[in-house]
XYZ file of N, CA and C in Angstrom:
729
model
N 102.018 72.371 136.731
C 102.652 73.656 136.645
C 104.107 73.657 135.860
N 104.723 72.649 136.072
C 105.912 72.450 135.378
C 105.808 72.327 133.875
N 104.761 71.635 133.476
C 104.437 71.433 132.056
C 103.953 72.919 131.377
N 103.251 73.479 132.152
C 102.858 74.866 131.763
C 104.075 75.875 131.498
N 105.023 75.896 132.494
C 106.064 76.679 132.462
C 106.847 76.393 131.184
N 107.133 74.942 130.948
C 107.959 74.700 129.787
C 107.232 75.067 128.469
N 105.971 75.171 128.552
C 105.241 75.563 127.196
C 105.446 76.979 127.089
N 105.410 77.747 128.164
C 105.594 79.294 128.157
C 106.998 79.483 127.658
N 107.985 78.757 128.121
C 109.343 78.973 127.699
C 109.453 78.760 126.075
N 108.932 77.528 125.782
C 108.896 77.138 124.437
C 108.442 78.095 123.387
N 107.332 78.779 123.906
C 106.739 79.833 123.064
C 107.518 80.815 122.904
N 108.264 81.429 124.121
C 108.918 82.528 124.010
C 110.099 82.351 123.045
N 110.670 81.217 123.178
C 111.658 80.793 122.271
C 111.301 80.734 120.896
N 110.259 80.278 120.478
C 109.738 80.363 119.191
C 109.406 81.918 118.624
N 108.848 82.609 119.735
C 108.540 84.296 119.338
C 109.954 84.687 119.009
N 110.977 84.371 119.830
C 112.280 85.194 119.580
C 112.940 84.578 118.355
N 112.696 83.363 118.091
C 113.346 82.784 116.780
C 112.496 83.498 115.649
N 111.267 83.556 115.687
C 110.418 84.285 114.539
C 110.941 85.563 114.313
N 111.084 86.359 115.556
C 111.772 87.873 115.387
C 112.922 87.886 114.770
N 113.898 86.856 115.185
C 115.249 86.879 114.548
C 115.132 86.634 113.034
N 114.182 85.605 112.730
C 113.958 85.307 111.331
C 113.531 86.454 110.474
N 112.772 87.441 111.128
C 112.112 88.610 110.524
C 113.257 89.548 110.283
N 114.140 89.773 111.425
C 115.276 90.639 111.165
C 116.316 90.263 110.147
N 116.470 89.034 109.937
C 117.313 88.518 108.888
C 116.885 88.579 107.590
N 115.545 88.631 107.433
C 114.778 88.925 106.243
C 114.934 90.205 105.824
N 114.578 91.254 106.870
C 114.627 92.507 106.461
C 116.162 92.840 106.043
N 117.128 92.329 107.098
C 118.524 92.780 106.656
C 118.804 92.178 105.247
N 118.313 91.096 104.906
C 118.506 90.713 103.492
C 118.016 91.443 102.520
N 116.795 92.102 102.624
C 116.293 92.923 101.561
C 117.039 94.121 101.624
N 117.511 94.692 102.815
C 118.417 95.964 102.651
C 119.771 95.702 102.002
N 120.385 94.477 102.335
C 121.606 94.224 101.680
C 121.385 94.155 100.025
N 120.340 93.490 99.758
C 120.088 93.185 98.239
C 119.923 94.687 97.537
N 119.162 95.613 98.308
C 118.961 96.909 97.728
C 120.176 97.616 97.573
N 121.218 97.490 98.481
C 122.441 98.060 98.408
C 123.408 97.380 97.367
N 123.506 96.166 97.338
C 124.292 95.442 96.450
C 123.797 95.221 95.116
N 122.496 95.398 95.016
C 121.902 94.971 93.542
C 122.165 96.064 92.504
N 121.329 96.321 91.646
C 121.761 97.172 90.513
C 121.013 98.479 90.617
N 120.778 98.967 91.819
C 120.225 100.397 92.242
C 121.089 101.196 91.679
N 121.039 102.047 90.731
C 121.917 103.133 90.405
C 122.099 104.336 91.065
N 121.149 104.454 92.125
C 121.259 105.760 93.002
C 121.779 105.481 94.208
N 122.550 104.486 94.401
C 123.170 104.255 95.802
C 124.474 105.002 95.906
N 124.889 105.252 97.292
C 126.112 106.210 97.495
C 127.202 105.490 96.745
N 128.106 106.499 96.499
C 129.239 106.075 95.959
C 130.219 105.278 96.741
N 131.062 104.367 96.169
C 131.992 103.388 97.016
C 133.373 103.687 96.498
N 134.219 103.544 97.205
C 135.753 103.527 96.760
C 136.202 102.126 96.800
N 136.974 101.890 95.778
C 137.680 100.470 95.566
C 139.049 100.691 95.239
N 139.829 99.695 95.734
C 141.227 99.513 95.183
C 141.011 98.175 94.238
N 141.415 98.458 92.979
C 141.439 97.221 91.969
C 142.827 97.086 91.562
N 143.301 95.772 91.687
C 144.564 95.172 91.228
C 144.420 94.491 90.045
N 144.968 94.822 88.815
C 144.877 94.179 87.599
C 146.253 93.768 87.226
N 146.367 92.270 87.036
C 147.580 91.619 86.540
C 147.435 91.132 85.317
N 148.549 91.086 84.385
C 148.556 90.634 83.103
C 149.338 89.350 83.055
N 148.638 88.146 82.811
C 149.360 86.922 83.020
C 150.034 86.660 81.889
N 151.180 85.902 81.917
C 152.141 85.577 80.886
C 151.431 85.108 79.696
N 151.744 85.475 78.420
C 151.047 85.180 77.365
C 151.961 85.297 76.020
N 152.229 84.370 75.064
C 152.935 84.456 74.187
C 152.634 85.595 73.258
N 153.535 86.456 72.871
C 153.284 87.555 71.798
C 152.661 88.748 72.524
N 152.543 88.629 73.924
C 151.697 89.881 74.648
C 152.787 91.034 74.530
N 152.193 92.163 74.250
C 152.705 93.565 74.450
C 152.563 94.314 75.591
N 153.273 94.033 76.787
C 152.845 94.313 78.089
C 152.578 95.988 78.023
N 153.491 96.728 77.513
C 153.285 98.087 77.565
C 152.129 98.580 76.843
N 151.779 97.890 75.738
C 150.542 98.284 74.922
C 149.398 97.874 75.770
N 149.333 96.719 76.363
C 148.170 96.345 77.331
C 148.012 97.311 78.307
N 149.123 97.678 79.078
C 148.802 98.603 80.227
C 148.306 99.823 79.896
N 148.846 100.312 78.661
C 148.351 101.750 78.163
C 146.828 101.571 77.774
N 146.500 100.515 77.298
C 145.175 100.234 77.071
C 144.133 100.107 78.149
N 144.794 99.522 79.099
C 143.839 99.622 80.409
C 143.853 101.086 80.872
N 144.799 101.824 80.980
C 144.860 103.240 81.216
C 143.806 103.982 80.511
N 143.783 103.864 79.265
C 142.947 104.674 78.498
C 141.264 104.179 78.602
N 141.115 102.777 78.739
C 139.911 102.252 78.831
C 139.256 102.889 80.411
N 140.063 102.631 81.381
C 139.515 103.008 82.790
C 139.208 104.482 82.880
N 140.031 105.282 81.970
C 139.739 106.681 82.178
C 138.637 107.175 81.487
N 138.061 106.170 80.367
C 136.863 106.392 79.620
C 135.665 105.742 80.413
N 135.648 105.190 81.389
C 134.603 104.478 81.954
C 133.441 105.692 82.347
N 132.135 105.274 82.294
C 131.092 106.220 82.795
C 130.560 105.900 84.214
N 130.651 107.161 84.932
C 130.229 107.070 86.200
C 131.107 106.277 87.203
N 132.407 106.113 86.753
C 133.657 105.603 87.496
C 134.621 106.532 87.341
N 135.135 107.218 88.425
C 136.201 108.121 88.512
C 137.425 107.316 88.950
N 138.579 107.680 88.357
C 139.826 107.223 88.631
C 140.456 108.242 89.554
N 140.608 107.755 90.883
C 141.230 108.704 91.983
C 142.703 108.752 91.753
N 143.362 107.355 91.626
C 144.710 107.213 91.540
C 144.904 105.986 90.619
N 146.060 105.914 89.856
C 146.392 104.812 88.997
C 147.734 104.778 88.967
N 148.193 103.500 89.241
C 149.750 103.169 89.456
C 150.102 102.007 88.668
N 151.384 101.880 88.271
C 152.088 100.709 87.621
C 153.157 100.271 88.571
N 152.960 98.830 89.028
C 153.970 98.366 89.962
C 155.291 98.167 89.355
N 156.341 98.680 89.843
C 157.501 98.574 89.158
C 158.165 97.126 89.166
N 158.589 96.732 87.988
C 159.147 95.379 88.043
C 158.014 94.331 87.566
N 156.738 94.560 87.685
C 155.724 93.711 87.591
C 154.547 94.019 86.602
N 153.940 93.406 85.806
C 152.958 93.702 84.811
C 151.652 93.825 85.637
N 151.737 94.773 86.723
C 150.547 94.967 87.458
C 150.122 96.526 87.599
N 148.670 96.690 87.513
C 148.175 98.059 87.614
C 147.369 98.050 88.860
N 147.747 99.179 89.671
C 146.831 99.356 90.774
C 146.052 100.622 90.543
N 144.675 100.386 90.871
C 143.552 101.618 90.623
C 142.946 101.764 92.138
N 142.614 103.150 92.327
C 141.759 103.548 93.392
C 140.477 104.289 92.539
N 139.375 103.638 92.793
C 138.324 104.095 91.882
C 137.018 104.725 92.828
N 136.434 105.760 92.411
C 135.182 106.164 93.058
C 134.125 105.552 92.135
N 133.388 104.662 92.576
C 132.194 104.003 91.671
C 130.944 104.761 92.048
N 130.658 105.689 91.168
C 129.476 106.657 91.579
C 128.259 105.927 91.397
N 127.943 104.818 90.373
C 126.794 104.283 90.337
C 127.151 102.721 90.097
N 126.579 101.886 91.033
C 126.863 100.484 90.969
C 126.556 99.718 89.716
N 125.463 100.140 89.029
C 125.265 99.644 87.795
C 126.236 99.792 86.589
N 127.382 100.660 86.963
C 128.350 100.920 85.882
C 129.520 99.951 86.165
N 129.377 99.247 87.333
C 130.883 98.317 87.560
C 130.986 97.499 86.472
N 130.083 96.800 85.961
C 130.188 95.761 84.984
C 130.809 96.298 83.731
N 131.060 97.621 83.388
C 131.769 98.132 82.610
C 133.343 97.609 82.541
N 133.724 97.868 83.787
C 135.199 97.402 84.046
C 135.469 95.935 83.988
N 134.412 95.229 84.767
C 134.596 93.625 84.899
C 134.630 92.994 83.700
N 133.635 93.520 82.692
C 133.504 92.736 81.444
C 134.774 93.102 80.709
N 135.305 94.267 80.694
C 136.412 94.624 79.852
C 137.621 93.811 80.216
N 137.814 93.832 81.742
C 138.968 92.841 82.167
C 138.842 91.463 81.746
N 137.555 90.862 82.045
C 137.330 89.498 81.693
C 137.530 89.119 80.365
N 137.069 89.918 79.345
C 137.154 89.561 77.996
C 138.728 89.868 77.426
N 139.437 90.594 78.139
C 140.749 90.859 77.888
C 141.888 89.771 78.360
N 141.264 89.004 79.158
C 142.068 87.831 79.767
C 142.811 88.405 80.992
N 142.473 89.497 81.539
C 143.460 90.026 82.580
C 142.896 89.392 84.013
N 143.727 89.243 84.842
C 143.471 88.864 86.207
C 143.088 90.013 87.077
N 142.216 89.966 87.843
C 142.059 91.086 88.741
C 141.320 90.895 90.058
N 141.613 91.687 91.049
C 140.847 91.554 92.374
C 140.590 92.844 92.760
N 139.570 92.989 93.726
C 139.154 94.322 94.174
C 138.820 94.284 95.837
N 139.007 95.212 96.277
C 138.569 95.454 97.811
C 138.017 96.920 98.061
N 136.848 96.968 98.835
C 136.377 98.094 99.239
C 137.025 99.004 100.168
N 137.189 100.334 99.915
C 137.950 101.117 100.769
C 136.932 102.384 101.333
N 137.482 103.034 102.493
C 136.970 104.342 102.666
C 138.157 105.207 103.263
N 137.807 106.356 103.159
C 138.974 107.358 103.413
C 139.486 107.349 104.858
N 140.840 107.490 105.154
C 141.431 107.773 106.407
C 140.745 108.665 107.476
N 140.398 109.758 106.527
C 139.895 110.849 107.378
C 138.566 110.527 108.064
N 137.734 109.690 107.306
C 136.430 109.253 108.011
C 136.692 108.306 109.085
N 137.735 107.325 108.945
C 137.903 106.462 109.973
C 138.610 107.231 111.293
N 139.639 108.119 110.888
C 139.952 108.984 112.201
C 138.954 109.730 112.795
N 138.058 110.257 112.154
C 136.976 111.100 112.758
C 136.118 110.086 113.720
N 135.909 108.786 113.338
C 135.203 107.966 114.001
C 136.106 107.774 115.468
N 137.361 107.857 115.604
C 138.167 107.648 116.659
C 138.400 109.173 117.320
N 137.781 110.114 116.890
C 137.953 111.341 117.561
C 139.262 112.197 117.070
N 139.658 112.045 115.953
C 140.866 112.733 115.480
C 140.436 113.307 114.148
N 140.549 114.730 114.083
C 140.210 115.446 113.099
C 141.430 115.521 112.050
N 141.452 114.848 110.843
C 142.329 114.959 109.758
C 141.597 115.606 108.577
N 141.575 116.959 108.349
C 140.797 117.465 107.128
C 141.220 116.495 105.811
N 140.442 116.288 104.944
C 140.675 115.660 103.966
C 141.702 116.356 102.877
N 141.692 117.575 102.882
C 142.733 118.520 102.216
C 144.127 118.362 102.574
N 144.278 117.775 103.704
C 145.656 117.522 104.231
C 146.286 116.223 103.397
N 145.470 115.434 102.899
C 145.965 114.156 102.116
C 146.177 114.838 100.551
N 146.937 114.249 99.838
C 146.973 114.451 98.413
C 146.017 113.781 97.562
N 145.737 114.533 96.572
C 144.668 114.021 95.516
C 145.495 113.511 94.139
N 146.607 113.847 93.982
C 147.435 113.533 92.904
C 148.842 113.490 93.202
N 149.548 112.815 92.217
C 151.171 112.703 92.449
C 151.632 113.012 90.952
N 152.880 113.737 91.024
C 153.471 113.782 89.875
C 154.391 112.697 89.394
N 155.372 113.006 88.509
C 156.356 111.878 87.963
C 157.426 111.789 89.032
N 157.325 111.105 89.991
C 158.252 110.941 90.995
C 158.306 109.458 91.594
N 159.235 109.252 92.300
C 159.293 107.742 92.973
C 158.071 107.619 93.976
N 157.259 106.795 93.875
C 156.275 106.540 94.772
C 156.080 105.016 95.211
N 155.409 105.008 96.261
C 155.361 103.645 96.985
C 154.024 103.468 97.575
N 153.573 102.299 97.610
C 152.408 101.830 98.493
C 152.962 101.202 99.575
N 152.406 101.845 100.867
C 152.858 101.300 102.143
C 151.535 100.608 102.939
N 151.476 99.264 102.841
C 150.365 98.777 103.431
C 150.734 98.499 104.969
N 149.750 98.804 105.862
C 150.091 98.485 107.204
C 148.872 97.856 107.825
N 149.330 96.655 108.559
C 148.409 95.885 109.304
C 148.593 96.026 110.698
N 147.492 96.258 111.588
C 147.645 96.533 113.029
C 147.188 95.401 113.688
N 147.960 94.586 114.360
C 147.541 93.378 114.917
C 146.915 93.813 116.298
N 146.037 92.857 116.814
C 145.377 93.123 118.143
C 146.253 92.990 119.160
N 147.102 92.084 119.109
C 148.025 91.633 120.356
C 147.353 91.683 121.691
N 146.218 90.922 121.642
C 145.367 90.876 122.816
C 144.912 92.187 123.558
N 144.804 93.225 122.803
C 144.442 94.266 123.148
C 142.792 94.308 123.310
N 142.291 95.049 124.135
C 140.795 95.135 124.209
C 140.567 96.057 123.089
N 139.114 96.308 122.798
C 138.650 97.255 121.774
C 139.077 98.699 122.120
N 138.895 98.941 123.329
C 139.114 100.331 123.592
C 140.720 100.686 123.411
N 141.418 99.695 123.984
C 143.043 99.903 123.884
C 143.363 99.845 122.385
N 142.740 99.121 121.484
C 143.012 99.112 120.096
C 142.688 100.174 119.418
N 141.439 100.940 119.741
C 141.244 102.197 119.210
C 142.010 103.261 119.761
N 142.540 103.188 120.898
C 143.534 104.249 121.345
C 144.817 104.124 120.421
N 145.102 102.871 120.171
C 146.349 102.697 119.469
C 146.242 103.314 118.011
N 145.015 103.159 117.373
C 144.858 103.666 116.038
C 144.716 105.118 116.122
N 144.111 105.745 117.194
C 143.897 107.126 117.424
C 145.471 107.743 117.362
N 146.317 107.117 118.307
C 147.845 107.485 118.445
C 148.298 107.439 117.076
N 148.134 106.524 116.222
C 148.709 106.357 114.735
C 148.233 107.599 114.079
N 147.075 107.884 114.037
C 146.534 109.347 113.113
C 147.042 110.442 113.682
N 147.151 110.583 115.069
C 147.860 111.821 115.448
C 149.343 111.946 115.156
N 150.168 110.849 114.942
C 151.166 110.821 114.426
C 151.240 111.272 112.911
N 150.340 110.894 112.241
C 150.223 111.021 110.894
C 149.966 112.540 110.598
N 149.278 113.323 111.466
C 149.012 114.798 111.396
C 150.451 115.239 111.370
N 151.220 114.886 112.373
C 152.611 115.588 112.602
C 153.369 115.366 110.998
N 153.453 113.972 110.697
C 153.981 113.748 109.481
C 153.765 114.450 108.240
N 152.308 114.742 108.250
C 151.934 115.494 107.031
C 152.238 117.085 107.028
N 152.097 117.542 108.345
C 152.379 118.886 108.511
C 153.961 119.300 108.373
N 154.686 118.206 108.511
C 156.211 118.375 108.174
C 156.488 118.380 106.846
N 155.484 118.301 105.873
C 155.520 118.403 104.540
C 155.531 117.115 103.658
N 155.480 115.862 104.333
C 155.384 114.624 103.646
C 153.956 114.375 103.022
N 154.018 114.176 101.631
C 152.766 113.911 100.982
C 152.262 112.557 101.085
N 150.881 112.338 101.183
C 150.415 110.995 101.104
C 149.060 110.915 100.950
N 148.483 109.777 100.531
C 147.033 109.525 100.392
C 146.781 108.396 101.191
N 145.602 108.285 101.927
C 145.421 107.233 102.874
C 144.050 106.729 102.657
N 143.857 105.280 102.817
C 142.690 104.640 102.810
C 142.603 103.532 103.749
N 141.493 102.959 104.292
C 141.250 101.861 105.074
C 140.559 100.860 104.222
N 141.027 99.642 104.469
C 140.202 98.378 103.888
C 138.982 98.277 104.551
N 137.813 98.382 103.938
C 136.605 98.194 104.664
C 136.266 96.973 105.502
N 135.689 96.957 106.658
C 135.286 95.852 107.308
C 136.268 94.634 107.510
N 137.604 95.145 107.522
C 138.482 93.915 107.879
C 139.294 94.340 109.278
N 139.311 93.211 109.975
C 140.104 93.288 111.123
C 141.127 92.168 111.271
N 142.283 92.373 111.592
C 142.791 93.876 111.989
C 142.775 94.696 111.059
N 142.840 96.084 111.342
C 142.732 97.155 110.484
C 143.778 97.255 109.690
N 143.656 97.450 108.470
C 144.521 97.671 107.361
C 144.581 98.989 106.555
N 145.505 99.724 106.692
C 145.695 101.038 106.075
C 146.653 101.066 104.975
N 146.195 101.671 103.949
C 147.059 101.835 102.620
C 147.326 103.380 102.553
N 148.726 103.549 102.477
C 149.249 104.782 102.126
C 149.896 104.828 100.849
N 149.636 105.856 99.998
C 150.199 105.974 98.717
C 151.078 107.363 98.850
N 152.312 107.458 98.429
C 152.968 108.677 98.526
C 154.437 108.472 97.930
N 155.303 109.638 97.914
C 156.574 109.598 97.264
C 157.629 108.891 98.354
N 158.472 108.381 97.666
C 159.545 108.019 98.503
C 160.559 108.985 98.828
N 160.668 109.278 100.049
C 161.678 110.432 100.482
C 162.345 110.153 101.801
N 163.713 110.566 101.955
C 164.388 110.190 103.243
C 163.699 110.663 104.502
N 162.996 111.853 104.380
C 162.316 112.420 105.526
C 161.174 111.459 105.972
N 160.439 111.218 104.806
C 159.098 110.256 105.153
C 159.596 108.922 105.601
N 160.554 108.429 105.080
C 161.098 107.037 105.634
C 161.519 107.140 107.003
N 162.196 108.206 107.560
C 162.517 108.408 108.827
C 161.273 108.460 109.779
N 160.408 109.342 109.312
C 159.181 109.349 110.103
C 158.397 108.056 110.225
N 158.464 107.363 109.160
C 157.885 105.965 109.267
C 158.479 105.000 110.210
N 159.897 105.013 110.019
C 160.628 104.287 111.024
C 160.429 104.630 112.401
N 160.075 105.835 112.745
C 159.951 106.339 114.039
C 158.761 105.742 114.646
N 157.696 105.507 113.911
C 156.383 105.005 114.123
C 156.623 103.570 114.330
N 157.330 102.883 113.267
C 157.442 101.318 113.168
C 157.986 100.840 114.492
N 159.014 101.566 115.084
C 159.736 101.014 116.275
C 159.041 101.730 117.556
N 157.924 102.331 117.454
C 157.300 102.803 118.619
C 156.514 101.762 119.181
N 156.086 101.852 120.535
C 155.172 100.712 121.070
C 154.084 100.401 120.489
N 153.775 99.058 120.185
C 152.316 98.662 119.546
C 152.619 98.817 118.082
N 153.737 98.400 117.650
C 154.174 98.367 116.184
C 153.131 97.642 115.463
N 153.202 97.817 113.973
C 152.495 97.171 113.113
C 153.335 96.307 111.936
N 152.620 95.750 111.154
C 153.306 94.917 110.092
C 153.057 95.866 108.775
N 154.102 95.878 108.084
C 154.122 96.790 106.964
C 154.619 96.140 105.769
N 154.231 96.562 104.697
C 154.772 95.923 103.375
C 154.774 97.083 102.354
N 155.898 97.314 101.875
C 156.150 98.386 100.846
C 156.425 98.017 99.501
N 155.706 98.559 98.446
C 155.748 98.250 97.090
C 156.045 99.475 96.373
N 156.942 99.505 95.486
C 157.375 100.632 94.751
C 156.455 100.680 93.385
N 156.075 101.888 93.101
C 155.161 101.913 92.006
C 155.514 103.451 91.266
N 154.917 103.606 90.053
C 154.989 104.852 89.252
C 153.701 105.173 88.920
N 153.479 106.650 88.813
C 152.265 107.084 88.424
C 151.896 106.647 86.933
N 150.763 106.096 86.768
C 150.367 105.598 85.627
C 150.031 106.711 84.468
N 149.905 107.891 85.001
C 149.776 109.049 84.181
C 150.995 109.294 83.279
N 152.114 108.873 83.834
C 153.452 109.206 83.117
C 154.089 107.933 82.532
N 153.357 106.949 82.568
C 153.813 105.518 81.904
C 153.726 105.534 80.636
N 154.818 105.287 79.965
C 154.866 105.344 78.507
C 155.250 103.807 77.863
N 155.854 103.048 78.902
C 156.343 101.664 78.343
C 157.693 101.713 77.689
N 158.185 102.949 77.595
C 159.514 103.110 76.831
C 160.645 103.076 77.598
N 161.834 102.306 77.198
C 162.971 102.429 77.922
C 163.686 103.704 77.803
N 164.186 104.359 78.953
C 164.725 105.648 79.172
C 165.987 105.458 79.081
């Protein structure tokens, strides 16, 4: 009887392993269909950072303007935002990649030009807030900025031994505070880095005393976050000329 029971257990284990293997196979097929060269997949948002490494005789302004013109001319890739980091030869883009098979237009250009680049997948803060039960209409966020002093504020929210429920409540509270800041007249755009924990949010917006005060209020509130601020300028207004 004992031998029989052991055989039954082993058989069930094998059946479970076979089922798990089948699930992994199916998951692999689905993943390949999404990440492959299927031009009909859903659009994805990306942040792309492009750096110009030091090079003798390099005309930094000319190269940055070339990046600007090239990216704006890509097919099936829309430029939502484009910025130049102040004090550094770095361009920051937020792109809507409408067709995956068009992505190589950008990577081939950057590689052939000798630029260093990195990318991360994003999705809109309104979509993430909605998952938490907070309704922030997308039209409350900015879709463009003028020739003004701008910043990227990158916020990382540590777990601090919180449960998943408490962590989600913390993020919900953050978005509820955002609604008040936006209603007060502060302009901003917001994206979350996809599939990264702890949660990382990126805000793009003008540097204004009222906005800084609102940010400080949130920073010093319970359950604070880590923040990194980078000053930028709108690439649409970049000329590379000294004023």
